[in-house]
Every structure is written in structure tokens, then in C-alpha cells.
Amino acid sequence: MRFFIDNQGYPSLDIDYEHHVLADFLSGDIQRSLFGVNEYIAACNKVASGAVETWSGTGNAHTVTIKSDGVNIFNEYSEEELNIKSIEEFRKYLENWKKLLISNGSTE
């Protein structure tokens, strides 16, 4: 898995096909938004701490549902989905995306 800025200046993710829904979510829903990635990280923290039992939200194309036993990303158009086994794993992807955005000077 590799996080990078593509030739057109967009954040991107090189990942195996099994996780393409995650790549589509990050590049299509969060895009270059630090605010967006921070909102998802905060949602992970709320569920992980027990402050809320479940968090769910729909962005540009994906609905993300965070529960204590994992995260589901569902593409509303293709109806493909990905289940991530833990909040920690999902948060790791978000943190890596955030680092990529910051390294590219994103302040949105």
C-alpha cells in the first residue's frame, strides 16, 4: 500500500484490488480535505472510547459505518463494500491519508 500525490497533484492510494473501495473513499469522499479526514478520525475516537455506540455518515459516494467491532465502507453507486476488521486499522488509513495531505501542503 502506497500513499502518494499523482501527476495531477491529487492525493492517491496504490492498493490491492481487494481494498479498492477504501481507495475510492479516500480519494473521492475525503479528497484533499483535512477537515474531512479529521471528522472521520474524531468519529473513530468517539466509537472507540464508547462515547457513541455507532457512527454513520454518507459523503460524495460512500457511506461509512463505524462500530466497536469494525468499519464498513459502502459505495452508494456501485453497491460494493469493504469491511475493515477494526477501528484501529481504519484510523491508520485515515492517519496516513492525513500525513499525505499535510506533506503536500493541504490546509483545507
Short mmCIF file of N, CA and C in Angstrom, two decimals:
data_model
loop_
_atom_site.label_atom_id
_atom_site.label_comp_id
_atom_site.label_asym_id
_atom_site.label_seq_id
_atom_site.Cartn_x
_atom_site.Cartn_y
_atom_site.Cartn_z
N MET A 1 0.85 -1.17 0.00
CA MET A 1 0.00 0.00 0.00
C MET A 1 0.90 1.23 0.00
N ARG A 2 0.57 2.16 -0.90
CA ARG A 2 1.40 3.36 -1.02
C ARG A 2 0.50 4.57 -1.19
N PHE A 3 0.71 5.55 -0.33
CA PHE A 3 0.01 6.83 -0.41
C PHE A 3 0.92 7.78 -1.17
N PHE A 4 0.36 8.50 -2.17
CA PHE A 4 1.20 9.39 -2.98
C PHE A 4 0.35 10.48 -3.62
N ILE A 5 1.04 11.48 -4.15
CA ILE A 5 0.40 12.55 -4.92
C ILE A 5 0.59 12.20 -6.38
N ASP A 6 -0.52 12.14 -7.15
CA ASP A 6 -0.41 11.74 -8.54
C ASP A 6 0.12 12.89 -9.42
N ASN A 7 0.26 12.62 -10.70
CA ASN A 7 0.83 13.60 -11.64
C ASN A 7 0.01 14.88 -11.75
N GLN A 8 -1.28 14.81 -11.42
CA GLN A 8 -2.14 15.98 -11.49
C GLN A 8 -2.24 16.70 -10.15
N GLY A 9 -1.51 16.22 -9.14
CA GLY A 9 -1.49 16.87 -7.84
C GLY A 9 -2.55 16.39 -6.86
N TYR A 10 -3.21 15.29 -7.18
CA TYR A 10 -4.25 14.77 -6.29
C TYR A 10 -3.71 13.67 -5.40
N PRO A 11 -4.16 13.62 -4.15
CA PRO A 11 -3.75 12.51 -3.28
C PRO A 11 -4.32 11.21 -3.83
N SER A 12 -3.54 10.14 -3.72
CA SER A 12 -3.96 8.87 -4.27
C SER A 12 -3.40 7.73 -3.43
N LEU A 13 -3.90 6.55 -3.72
CA LEU A 13 -3.52 5.37 -2.96
C LEU A 13 -3.34 4.20 -3.91
N ASP A 14 -2.16 3.60 -3.87
CA ASP A 14 -1.89 2.39 -4.66
C ASP A 14 -2.11 1.21 -3.72
N ILE A 15 -3.14 0.42 -4.03
CA ILE A 15 -3.56 -0.62 -3.10
C ILE A 15 -4.06 -1.82 -3.90
N ASP A 16 -4.07 -2.98 -3.28
CA ASP A 16 -4.57 -4.16 -3.98
C ASP A 16 -6.07 -4.02 -4.24
N TYR A 17 -6.54 -4.75 -5.24
CA TYR A 17 -7.93 -4.61 -5.67
C TYR A 17 -8.91 -4.89 -4.53
N GLU A 18 -8.56 -5.77 -3.66
CA GLU A 18 -9.43 -6.13 -2.53
C GLU A 18 -9.83 -4.91 -1.71
N HIS A 19 -8.98 -3.88 -1.69
CA HIS A 19 -9.24 -2.67 -0.91
C HIS A 19 -9.57 -1.46 -1.77
N HIS A 20 -9.98 -1.68 -3.03
CA HIS A 20 -10.24 -0.54 -3.92
C HIS A 20 -11.36 0.37 -3.41
N VAL A 21 -12.30 -0.16 -2.65
CA VAL A 21 -13.37 0.68 -2.10
C VAL A 21 -12.78 1.70 -1.13
N LEU A 22 -11.79 1.30 -0.37
CA LEU A 22 -11.10 2.23 0.54
C LEU A 22 -10.41 3.33 -0.26
N ALA A 23 -9.70 2.96 -1.31
CA ALA A 23 -9.02 3.96 -2.14
C ALA A 23 -10.02 4.92 -2.76
N ASP A 24 -11.14 4.39 -3.24
CA ASP A 24 -12.18 5.25 -3.83
C ASP A 24 -12.76 6.20 -2.79
N PHE A 25 -12.96 5.70 -1.57
CA PHE A 25 -13.49 6.53 -0.49
C PHE A 25 -12.52 7.67 -0.15
N LEU A 26 -11.26 7.33 0.05
CA LEU A 26 -10.29 8.35 0.42
C LEU A 26 -10.14 9.41 -0.67
N SER A 27 -9.99 8.96 -1.91
CA SER A 27 -9.76 9.92 -3.00
C SER A 27 -11.04 10.62 -3.44
N GLY A 28 -12.19 9.98 -3.30
CA GLY A 28 -13.44 10.55 -3.79
C GLY A 28 -14.26 11.30 -2.76
N ASP A 29 -14.21 10.85 -1.51
CA ASP A 29 -15.03 11.49 -0.48
C ASP A 29 -14.22 12.46 0.38
N ILE A 30 -13.06 12.02 0.84
CA ILE A 30 -12.24 12.92 1.67
C ILE A 30 -11.45 13.88 0.79
N GLN A 31 -10.93 13.38 -0.30
CA GLN A 31 -10.15 14.18 -1.25
C GLN A 31 -8.99 14.88 -0.55
N ARG A 32 -8.90 16.19 -0.68
CA ARG A 32 -7.79 16.96 -0.08
C ARG A 32 -8.21 17.67 1.20
N SER A 33 -9.26 17.21 1.83
CA SER A 33 -9.83 17.92 2.97
C SER A 33 -9.29 17.43 4.32
N LEU A 34 -8.47 18.27 4.94
CA LEU A 34 -8.03 17.96 6.30
C LEU A 34 -9.22 17.96 7.26
N PHE A 35 -10.15 18.87 7.04
CA PHE A 35 -11.36 18.91 7.86
C PHE A 35 -12.08 17.56 7.76
N GLY A 36 -12.24 17.06 6.54
CA GLY A 36 -12.94 15.78 6.34
C GLY A 36 -12.24 14.62 7.01
N VAL A 37 -10.95 14.49 6.81
CA VAL A 37 -10.22 13.38 7.42
C VAL A 37 -10.26 13.49 8.94
N ASN A 38 -10.18 14.71 9.46
CA ASN A 38 -10.25 14.89 10.92
C ASN A 38 -11.63 14.52 11.47
N GLU A 39 -12.68 14.77 10.70
CA GLU A 39 -14.03 14.39 11.12
C GLU A 39 -14.15 12.86 11.26
N TYR A 40 -13.59 12.13 10.32
CA TYR A 40 -13.64 10.67 10.39
C TYR A 40 -12.77 10.14 11.53
N ILE A 41 -11.62 10.76 11.75
CA ILE A 41 -10.77 10.36 12.88
C ILE A 41 -11.50 10.61 14.19
N ALA A 42 -12.17 11.75 14.31
CA ALA A 42 -12.94 12.06 15.52
C ALA A 42 -14.07 11.05 15.72
N ALA A 43 -14.72 10.65 14.64
CA ALA A 43 -15.79 9.64 14.73
C ALA A 43 -15.22 8.31 15.23
N CYS A 44 -14.07 7.93 14.72
CA CYS A 44 -13.41 6.70 15.21
C CYS A 44 -13.15 6.79 16.71
N ASN A 45 -12.64 7.94 17.14
CA ASN A 45 -12.34 8.13 18.56
C ASN A 45 -13.58 8.06 19.42
N LYS A 46 -14.68 8.62 18.94
CA LYS A 46 -15.93 8.59 19.71
C LYS A 46 -16.44 7.17 19.89
N VAL A 47 -16.39 6.37 18.83
CA VAL A 47 -16.86 4.99 18.94
C VAL A 47 -15.89 4.16 19.77
N ALA A 48 -14.60 4.32 19.52
CA ALA A 48 -13.59 3.54 20.26
C ALA A 48 -13.64 3.81 21.75
N SER A 49 -13.94 5.06 22.13
CA SER A 49 -13.99 5.42 23.55
C SER A 49 -15.30 5.02 24.20
N GLY A 50 -16.29 4.65 23.40
CA GLY A 50 -17.59 4.30 23.94
C GLY A 50 -18.52 5.49 24.09
N ALA A 51 -18.10 6.67 23.65
CA ALA A 51 -18.95 7.86 23.75
C ALA A 51 -20.21 7.70 22.92
N VAL A 52 -20.09 7.02 21.78
CA VAL A 52 -21.25 6.65 20.96
C VAL A 52 -21.08 5.18 20.57
N GLU A 53 -22.20 4.51 20.37
CA GLU A 53 -22.15 3.08 20.03
C GLU A 53 -21.81 2.87 18.56
N THR A 54 -22.41 3.69 17.71
CA THR A 54 -22.22 3.58 16.27
C THR A 54 -22.20 4.98 15.68
N TRP A 55 -21.38 5.16 14.65
CA TRP A 55 -21.37 6.41 13.89
C TRP A 55 -21.52 6.05 12.43
N SER A 56 -22.36 6.79 11.71
CA SER A 56 -22.54 6.55 10.29
C SER A 56 -22.71 7.88 9.56
N GLY A 57 -22.12 7.97 8.38
CA GLY A 57 -22.26 9.18 7.58
C GLY A 57 -22.02 8.88 6.12
N THR A 58 -22.67 9.65 5.27
CA THR A 58 -22.53 9.48 3.82
C THR A 58 -21.87 10.70 3.22
N GLY A 59 -20.84 10.46 2.41
CA GLY A 59 -20.14 11.55 1.75
C GLY A 59 -20.56 11.63 0.29
N ASN A 60 -19.61 11.88 -0.58
CA ASN A 60 -19.89 12.03 -2.01
C ASN A 60 -20.44 10.75 -2.63
N ALA A 61 -19.90 9.62 -2.24
CA ALA A 61 -20.30 8.36 -2.86
C ALA A 61 -20.37 7.19 -1.89
N HIS A 62 -19.84 7.37 -0.69
CA HIS A 62 -19.71 6.25 0.24
C HIS A 62 -20.39 6.54 1.57
N THR A 63 -20.97 5.49 2.13
CA THR A 63 -21.48 5.54 3.50
C THR A 63 -20.50 4.76 4.36
N VAL A 64 -20.04 5.40 5.42
CA VAL A 64 -19.12 4.77 6.36
C VAL A 64 -19.88 4.53 7.65
N THR A 65 -19.81 3.30 8.14
CA THR A 65 -20.42 2.96 9.42
C THR A 65 -19.32 2.43 10.33
N ILE A 66 -19.16 3.09 11.47
CA ILE A 66 -18.12 2.72 12.42
C ILE A 66 -18.80 2.13 13.65
N LYS A 67 -18.41 0.90 13.99
CA LYS A 67 -18.91 0.21 15.18
C LYS A 67 -17.70 -0.30 15.96
N SER A 68 -17.91 -0.67 17.17
CA SER A 68 -16.79 -1.12 18.00
C SER A 68 -16.09 -2.34 17.41
N ASP A 69 -16.78 -3.14 16.62
CA ASP A 69 -16.18 -4.34 16.06
C ASP A 69 -15.70 -4.18 14.62
N GLY A 70 -15.66 -2.95 14.10
CA GLY A 70 -15.12 -2.73 12.77
C GLY A 70 -15.81 -1.62 12.01
N VAL A 71 -15.40 -1.45 10.78
CA VAL A 71 -15.86 -0.35 9.94
C VAL A 71 -16.33 -0.91 8.60
N ASN A 72 -17.45 -0.41 8.12
CA ASN A 72 -17.96 -0.78 6.81
C ASN A 72 -17.96 0.45 5.92
N ILE A 73 -17.42 0.31 4.72
CA ILE A 73 -17.46 1.36 3.71
C ILE A 73 -18.31 0.83 2.56
N PHE A 74 -19.39 1.53 2.24
CA PHE A 74 -20.32 1.08 1.22
C PHE A 74 -20.41 2.14 0.13
N ASN A 75 -20.14 1.73 -1.12
CA ASN A 75 -20.26 2.64 -2.25
C ASN A 75 -21.72 2.68 -2.68
N GLU A 76 -22.33 3.85 -2.57
CA GLU A 76 -23.75 4.02 -2.86
C GLU A 76 -24.08 3.84 -4.34
N TYR A 77 -23.10 3.97 -5.21
CA TYR A 77 -23.34 3.86 -6.65
C TYR A 77 -23.10 2.43 -7.15
N SER A 78 -21.95 1.89 -6.84
CA SER A 78 -21.61 0.55 -7.34
C SER A 78 -22.15 -0.55 -6.43
N GLU A 79 -22.53 -0.16 -5.22
CA GLU A 79 -23.00 -1.09 -4.18
C GLU A 79 -21.92 -2.07 -3.75
N GLU A 80 -20.66 -1.73 -3.99
CA GLU A 80 -19.55 -2.52 -3.47
C GLU A 80 -19.28 -2.05 -2.05
N GLU A 81 -18.74 -2.95 -1.25
CA GLU A 81 -18.44 -2.57 0.11
C GLU A 81 -17.17 -3.23 0.59
N LEU A 82 -16.63 -2.67 1.65
CA LEU A 82 -15.43 -3.21 2.28
C LEU A 82 -15.67 -3.20 3.78
N ASN A 83 -15.38 -4.32 4.41
CA ASN A 83 -15.42 -4.40 5.86
C ASN A 83 -13.99 -4.39 6.37
N ILE A 84 -13.71 -3.47 7.26
CA ILE A 84 -12.39 -3.36 7.87
C ILE A 84 -12.53 -3.89 9.28
N LYS A 85 -11.63 -4.77 9.68
CA LYS A 85 -11.82 -5.56 10.90
C LYS A 85 -11.76 -4.78 12.21
N SER A 86 -11.17 -3.58 12.19
CA SER A 86 -11.09 -2.83 13.44
C SER A 86 -11.09 -1.33 13.19
N ILE A 87 -11.51 -0.60 14.19
CA ILE A 87 -11.45 0.86 14.13
C ILE A 87 -10.00 1.30 14.00
N GLU A 88 -9.11 0.62 14.70
CA GLU A 88 -7.69 0.99 14.68
C GLU A 88 -7.11 0.90 13.27
N GLU A 89 -7.47 -0.15 12.54
CA GLU A 89 -6.97 -0.30 11.17
C GLU A 89 -7.49 0.84 10.29
N PHE A 90 -8.78 1.14 10.40
CA PHE A 90 -9.37 2.22 9.62
C PHE A 90 -8.71 3.56 9.98
N ARG A 91 -8.52 3.80 11.28
CA ARG A 91 -7.89 5.05 11.73
C ARG A 91 -6.47 5.15 11.17
N LYS A 92 -5.77 4.03 11.06
CA LYS A 92 -4.41 4.03 10.50
C LYS A 92 -4.44 4.52 9.05
N TYR A 93 -5.41 4.04 8.27
CA TYR A 93 -5.53 4.52 6.88
C TYR A 93 -5.81 6.02 6.86
N LEU A 94 -6.70 6.47 7.73
CA LEU A 94 -7.02 7.90 7.80
C LEU A 94 -5.81 8.73 8.19
N GLU A 95 -5.06 8.26 9.17
CA GLU A 95 -3.87 9.00 9.62
C GLU A 95 -2.83 9.08 8.50
N ASN A 96 -2.66 8.00 7.74
CA ASN A 96 -1.72 8.02 6.62
C ASN A 96 -2.18 9.00 5.54
N TRP A 97 -3.50 9.04 5.29
CA TRP A 97 -4.05 9.99 4.32
C TRP A 97 -3.81 11.42 4.80
N LYS A 98 -4.02 11.64 6.09
CA LYS A 98 -3.81 12.97 6.68
C LYS A 98 -2.35 13.39 6.53
N LYS A 99 -1.43 12.48 6.80
CA LYS A 99 0.01 12.79 6.65
C LYS A 99 0.32 13.17 5.20
N LEU A 100 -0.28 12.45 4.26
CA LEU A 100 -0.07 12.76 2.85
C LEU A 100 -0.57 14.16 2.53
N LEU A 101 -1.75 14.50 3.01
CA LEU A 101 -2.32 15.82 2.76
C LEU A 101 -1.42 16.91 3.35
N ILE A 102 -0.99 16.71 4.57
CA ILE A 102 -0.13 17.71 5.24
C ILE A 102 1.20 17.84 4.50
N SER A 103 1.76 16.71 4.08
CA SER A 103 3.05 16.76 3.39
C SER A 103 2.95 17.48 2.05
N ASN A 104 1.74 17.54 1.51
CA ASN A 104 1.54 18.22 0.24
C ASN A 104 1.04 19.67 0.43
N GLY A 105 1.05 20.11 1.68
CA GLY A 105 0.70 21.50 1.95
C GLY A 105 -0.79 21.78 2.06
N SER A 106 -1.61 20.75 2.20
CA SER A 106 -3.06 20.96 2.31
C SER A 106 -3.40 21.66 3.63
N THR A 107 -4.22 22.66 3.54
CA THR A 107 -4.68 23.38 4.74
C THR A 107 -6.20 23.46 4.79
N GLU A 108 -6.88 22.78 3.89
CA GLU A 108 -8.34 22.83 3.79
C GLU A 108 -9.00 22.20 4.98
#
